[in-house]
Amino acid sequence: MTRPKILLLGEIEHAHDAWKAVTDAADVVEPKATNRDEFLAECKSGAFDGVSAIYRTGESAAITGNVDVGFLDALPKSIKFICHRAAGYDQIDVDACTAREICVSNVPTAVNDATADTNMFLILGALRNFPAGMAALRRGEWRGSDLALGHDPRGKILGILGMGGIGRNLADKARAFGMQIRYHNRRKLDPEHEEGAEYVDFETLLKESDVLSLNLPLNPSTRHTISKDQFAIMKPGIVVVNTARGAVMDEAALVEALDSGRVASAGLDVFEDEPKVHEGLLRNDRVLLVPHLGTYTIETTIKMEAFCINNVKKAALEGALITIVPEQRDLEARLLEGRDV
Ligand SMILES: O=CC(=O)O
């Protein structure tokens, strides 16, 4: 009997036991390519023929590039599943995958705690002006000469844009700091998931929040959701934090809003063009900058790897995913129906 084949793009760094259960049952191939052109040529050479499922990390894009039409066209037709080891899957053209009946999974839930922890750190740091004080200390000036007093989170309105798993986890944490939670989402949540958070329209969220947290996924329709026009109606002195993806906000417009004082301070874990960071953010010590460390813990990395490994294992051995990205629920239903016939 032929063993299933998996293409590994990236590394398994921690969940070695879970991965061993995969390699016991399936053959794993890895590319030799060191850049995108070589990878596409390797695909076309037949090196990955017979592979049914891919396990990929976001970091693997440094070699293969994004999962776009060019990538998908080079893959052997045998590939039916792409299992992505991250929550955000903006590197993957899901519509192009759907058109080729390639199912995609990401890693939801496992990332919620660590990302919301980072989010809370950014909120506290930006509210309290910690980056300016910390920078002064490192310059040998203790607090510096004009360190502004910070603000307490208690009693402040936290506006969460995107109330998915991370947004709801953040809401729980922020409640413990005495913040009042409001949110905006495509759809209002069922009351049992709101836990007292108030649903408001997008404009109200911008106009009335003391702190705005961006927790929405990046896709073609959410790019630059926050730009010049949105900054213009925000409450003056607002604090803006982002742990989602840099490009949900127009970074140049944020720099202007910080320079004009409309935005008092910001906390950012993600950037539009990582690993580059806008000069206007680097020079501004009212901005707390973190190099995309939202999920960067041992515990969460193990959970994320195990989640993705379970998906790729089921894909390769049983021809199905445990979780599919929401945009492909119809595709999944169609494929399952086809299989029953
Ligand atoms: O940024 C981290 C993730 O998308 O998992």
XYZ file of C-alpha atoms and ligand atoms in Angstrom:
346
model
C 0.000 0.000 0.000
C 1.426 3.439 -0.889
C 2.027 5.720 2.050
C 0.518 9.229 2.003
C 2.934 12.045 1.188
C 3.222 15.391 2.963
C 5.209 18.436 1.855
C 6.831 20.236 4.788
C 7.424 23.955 4.173
C 9.159 25.326 7.246
C 10.194 23.604 10.442
C 8.653 21.666 13.282
C 10.431 23.292 16.216
C 8.765 21.912 19.323
C 5.936 19.411 18.830
C 8.306 16.576 17.912
C 6.194 13.791 19.455
C 3.087 14.823 17.547
C 5.159 15.061 14.343
C 6.616 11.575 14.905
C 3.075 10.163 14.782
C 2.819 11.732 11.312
C 6.163 10.504 10.014
C 5.345 6.981 11.268
C 2.356 6.928 8.945
C 3.316 9.177 6.039
C 6.343 10.123 3.938
C 7.511 13.702 4.345
C 9.273 15.577 1.564
C 11.045 18.897 1.948
C 12.140 21.318 -0.766
C 15.804 21.894 -1.540
C 14.990 25.325 -2.997
C 16.497 28.438 -1.469
C 14.226 30.947 -3.227
C 10.836 31.188 -4.923
C 12.070 30.581 -8.485
C 13.892 27.460 -7.393
C 10.834 26.308 -5.454
C 8.512 26.720 -8.444
C 11.034 24.892 -10.646
C 11.272 22.108 -8.074
C 7.476 21.785 -8.042
C 7.407 21.590 -11.820
C 10.225 19.011 -11.881
C 7.889 16.471 -10.281
C 9.740 16.438 -6.932
C 6.454 16.716 -5.023
C 4.248 14.531 -7.220
C 1.891 12.401 -5.170
C 1.864 14.820 -2.211
C -1.678 15.349 -0.946
C -1.148 17.779 1.934
C 1.186 20.661 2.801
C 2.222 21.789 6.285
C 3.518 25.350 6.041
C 4.754 28.036 8.407
C 4.500 31.763 7.747
C 8.303 31.924 7.785
C 8.492 29.500 4.837
C 7.255 32.345 2.619
C 10.818 33.719 2.776
C 11.691 30.887 0.372
C 8.460 29.947 -1.413
C 6.721 33.316 -1.450
C 3.014 33.565 -0.715
C 0.450 30.936 -1.679
C -0.801 32.815 -4.714
C -1.846 31.800 -8.203
C 1.770 31.270 -9.349
C 2.455 29.005 -6.366
C -0.769 27.040 -6.835
C -0.265 26.623 -10.582
C 3.161 25.070 -9.976
C 1.874 22.501 -7.460
C 1.132 18.948 -8.520
C -2.595 18.255 -8.963
C -2.416 15.678 -6.170
C -2.289 18.453 -3.519
C -5.690 18.908 -1.907
C -4.874 20.444 1.480
C -2.768 23.338 2.761
C -2.374 23.455 6.544
C -1.048 26.822 7.665
C 0.646 27.071 11.059
C -0.708 30.483 12.106
C -3.990 32.154 12.876
C -3.659 34.824 10.188
C -3.675 33.448 6.653
C -3.276 36.622 4.624
C -0.314 34.931 2.865
C -2.788 32.539 1.244
C -5.072 33.397 -1.673
C -8.044 31.437 -0.362
C -10.254 32.164 -3.397
C -7.579 30.773 -5.711
C -7.340 27.661 -3.486
C -11.131 27.267 -3.536
C -11.151 27.516 -7.344
C -8.726 24.543 -7.401
C -10.638 22.667 -4.659
C -7.654 22.902 -2.319
C -8.824 23.071 1.297
C -7.037 25.417 3.726
C -6.746 25.261 7.496
C -5.264 27.798 9.885
C -4.684 27.745 13.647
C -7.473 29.506 15.513
C -8.085 29.207 19.321
C -4.523 28.087 20.203
C -3.269 31.642 19.673
C -5.950 33.459 21.645
C -4.329 33.703 25.072
C -0.826 34.684 23.993
C -2.071 37.236 21.459
C -4.540 38.781 23.899
C -1.773 38.910 26.550
C 0.398 40.847 24.079
C -2.583 43.047 23.309
C -3.040 43.869 27.002
C 0.687 44.612 27.339
C 0.440 47.069 24.432
C -2.644 48.728 25.919
C -1.026 49.188 29.328
C 2.333 50.286 27.914
C 0.801 52.806 25.518
C -1.668 54.191 28.109
C 1.092 54.608 30.687
C 3.761 56.117 28.342
C 6.126 53.328 29.293
C 8.108 53.417 25.994
C 9.127 57.058 26.544
C 10.197 56.395 30.147
C 12.070 53.246 29.167
C 13.865 55.017 26.311
C 14.924 57.867 28.650
C 16.284 55.379 31.180
C 18.383 53.679 28.475
C 19.741 57.077 27.401
C 20.938 57.522 30.975
C 18.351 60.226 31.734
C 16.198 58.300 34.223
C 12.626 59.504 33.346
C 13.835 62.224 30.970
C 12.847 65.867 31.296
C 9.248 65.921 30.067
C 7.699 62.514 30.623
C 3.909 62.968 30.506
C 1.765 61.319 33.174
C 0.065 58.169 31.926
C -3.560 57.070 32.187
C -5.145 54.234 34.153
C -7.119 51.644 32.199
C -9.914 51.569 34.817
C -13.068 53.234 33.552
C -11.733 53.728 30.016
C -13.718 52.554 26.988
C -11.899 49.822 25.077
C -13.240 49.542 21.526
C -12.484 46.166 19.979
C -12.702 46.005 16.208
C -13.147 42.316 15.381
C -14.692 40.289 18.180
C -13.450 36.800 17.292
C -11.561 34.481 19.625
C -8.719 36.937 20.305
C -11.054 39.918 20.674
C -13.225 38.048 23.200
C -10.167 36.831 25.125
C -8.875 40.415 25.244
C -12.271 41.623 26.479
C -12.051 39.164 29.410
C -8.585 40.393 30.327
C -9.437 44.065 29.940
C -12.498 43.671 32.208
C -10.107 42.593 34.970
C -8.375 45.973 34.535
C -11.716 47.782 34.912
C -12.151 48.722 31.250
C -15.607 49.061 29.675
C -15.855 46.944 26.551
C -17.481 47.965 23.287
C -17.037 46.196 19.987
C -17.800 46.274 16.329
C -17.951 43.208 14.135
C -19.544 42.232 10.844
C -22.254 40.578 12.938
C -23.451 41.240 16.465
C -22.572 38.309 18.734
C -25.117 36.207 20.571
C -25.587 37.703 24.045
C -23.896 34.702 25.733
C -20.711 35.477 23.792
C -20.889 39.212 24.476
C -20.455 38.862 28.232
C -21.670 42.409 28.718
C -19.686 43.957 25.834
C -21.760 46.552 24.003
C -22.161 46.272 20.225
C -21.789 49.647 18.484
C -21.483 50.763 14.873
C -18.046 51.364 13.384
C -18.257 55.172 13.591
C -19.317 55.162 17.227
C -16.438 52.829 18.032
C -14.006 55.317 16.485
C -15.626 58.437 17.965
C -16.067 57.248 21.542
C -13.314 54.754 22.351
C -10.460 55.782 24.628
C -8.461 52.801 23.373
C -9.027 51.156 19.987
C -7.800 47.594 19.532
C -7.570 46.079 16.050
C -8.416 42.381 16.129
C -9.749 41.773 12.640
C -8.173 39.453 10.082
C -6.368 40.886 7.061
C -7.949 40.025 3.734
C -8.626 42.043 0.567
C -11.709 43.655 2.110
C -10.099 44.671 5.437
C -6.910 46.276 4.080
C -6.568 49.845 5.427
C -9.837 49.628 7.375
C -8.247 52.325 9.522
C -6.910 55.176 7.429
C -6.968 58.997 7.237
C -10.780 59.338 7.289
C -11.093 57.033 10.285
C -8.345 58.800 12.257
C -10.105 62.109 11.515
C -13.203 61.111 13.504
C -11.471 59.315 16.389
C -11.712 60.732 19.885
C -8.756 63.129 20.284
C -6.093 61.541 22.465
C -7.113 57.986 21.614
C -4.659 55.092 22.094
C -4.485 52.636 19.159
C -3.135 49.103 19.429
C -2.723 46.403 16.795
C -1.858 42.712 17.172
C -3.749 41.613 14.028
C -1.880 42.434 10.827
C -0.137 45.701 10.004
C -2.020 46.339 6.777
C -5.479 46.516 8.398
C -4.280 50.042 9.256
C -2.657 52.604 6.963
C 0.696 53.029 8.717
C 1.516 56.368 7.069
C -1.871 57.713 8.212
C -1.124 56.499 11.757
C 2.190 58.365 11.725
C 0.350 61.556 10.704
C -2.310 61.040 13.379
C 0.418 60.581 16.012
C 2.286 63.644 14.796
C -0.863 65.784 14.875
C -1.703 64.550 18.392
C -5.070 63.051 17.348
C -3.632 59.709 18.460
C -1.882 60.102 21.810
C 0.050 56.861 21.697
C 0.099 53.466 20.021
C 1.126 49.888 20.696
C 2.046 47.782 17.688
C 3.030 44.136 17.341
C 2.481 44.049 13.576
C 3.551 46.245 10.664
C 2.539 46.799 7.057
C 5.800 45.667 5.519
C 7.498 43.410 8.080
C 10.313 43.350 8.973
C 10.484 47.006 7.922
C 9.037 49.543 10.341
C 7.981 53.042 9.258
C 10.615 55.647 10.220
C 7.860 57.801 11.734
C 7.066 55.041 14.210
C 10.692 54.268 15.033
C 11.459 57.870 15.918
C 8.332 58.345 18.060
C 8.744 57.253 21.668
C 4.980 57.438 22.196
C 4.790 54.206 20.220
C 5.388 50.866 21.873
C 6.927 48.612 19.239
C 7.114 44.812 19.436
C 8.554 42.729 16.555
C 5.506 40.498 15.915
C 5.843 38.429 19.095
C 2.107 37.956 19.708
C 2.257 34.162 19.823
C 5.980 33.864 20.496
C 5.964 31.623 23.573
C 6.987 28.005 23.988
C 3.568 26.931 25.242
C 1.643 28.614 22.438
C 4.057 27.509 19.726
C 3.654 23.907 20.864
C -0.137 24.293 20.793
C -0.048 25.878 17.335
C 2.236 23.209 15.905
C 0.170 20.403 17.408
C -3.022 21.948 16.005
C -1.546 22.192 12.519
C 0.013 18.732 12.739
C -3.368 17.226 13.654
C -4.900 18.902 10.617
C -2.199 17.746 8.196
C -2.290 14.230 9.621
C -6.036 13.909 9.143
C -5.714 15.454 5.675
C -3.025 13.012 4.556
C -4.445 9.893 6.223
C -8.195 10.476 5.963
C -8.613 13.067 3.207
C -10.325 15.655 5.451
C -9.431 18.564 7.725
C -10.354 18.986 11.386
C -10.871 22.727 10.847
C -11.291 24.579 7.583
C -11.060 28.369 7.127
C -14.512 30.000 7.301
C -14.454 31.153 3.651
C -14.334 27.499 2.564
C -17.251 26.070 4.554
C -19.291 25.784 1.324
C -16.400 24.045 -0.435
C -16.101 21.593 2.450
C -19.845 20.833 2.320
C -19.671 20.383 -1.467
C -16.683 18.042 -1.228
C -18.267 15.997 1.580
C -21.490 15.702 -0.423
C -19.523 14.549 -3.466
C -17.795 11.919 -1.374
C -21.102 10.471 -0.082
C -22.594 10.059 -3.554
O 0.578 36.332 13.898
C 0.427 35.222 14.289
C -0.562 34.329 13.737
O -1.247 34.714 12.777
O -0.673 33.204 14.230
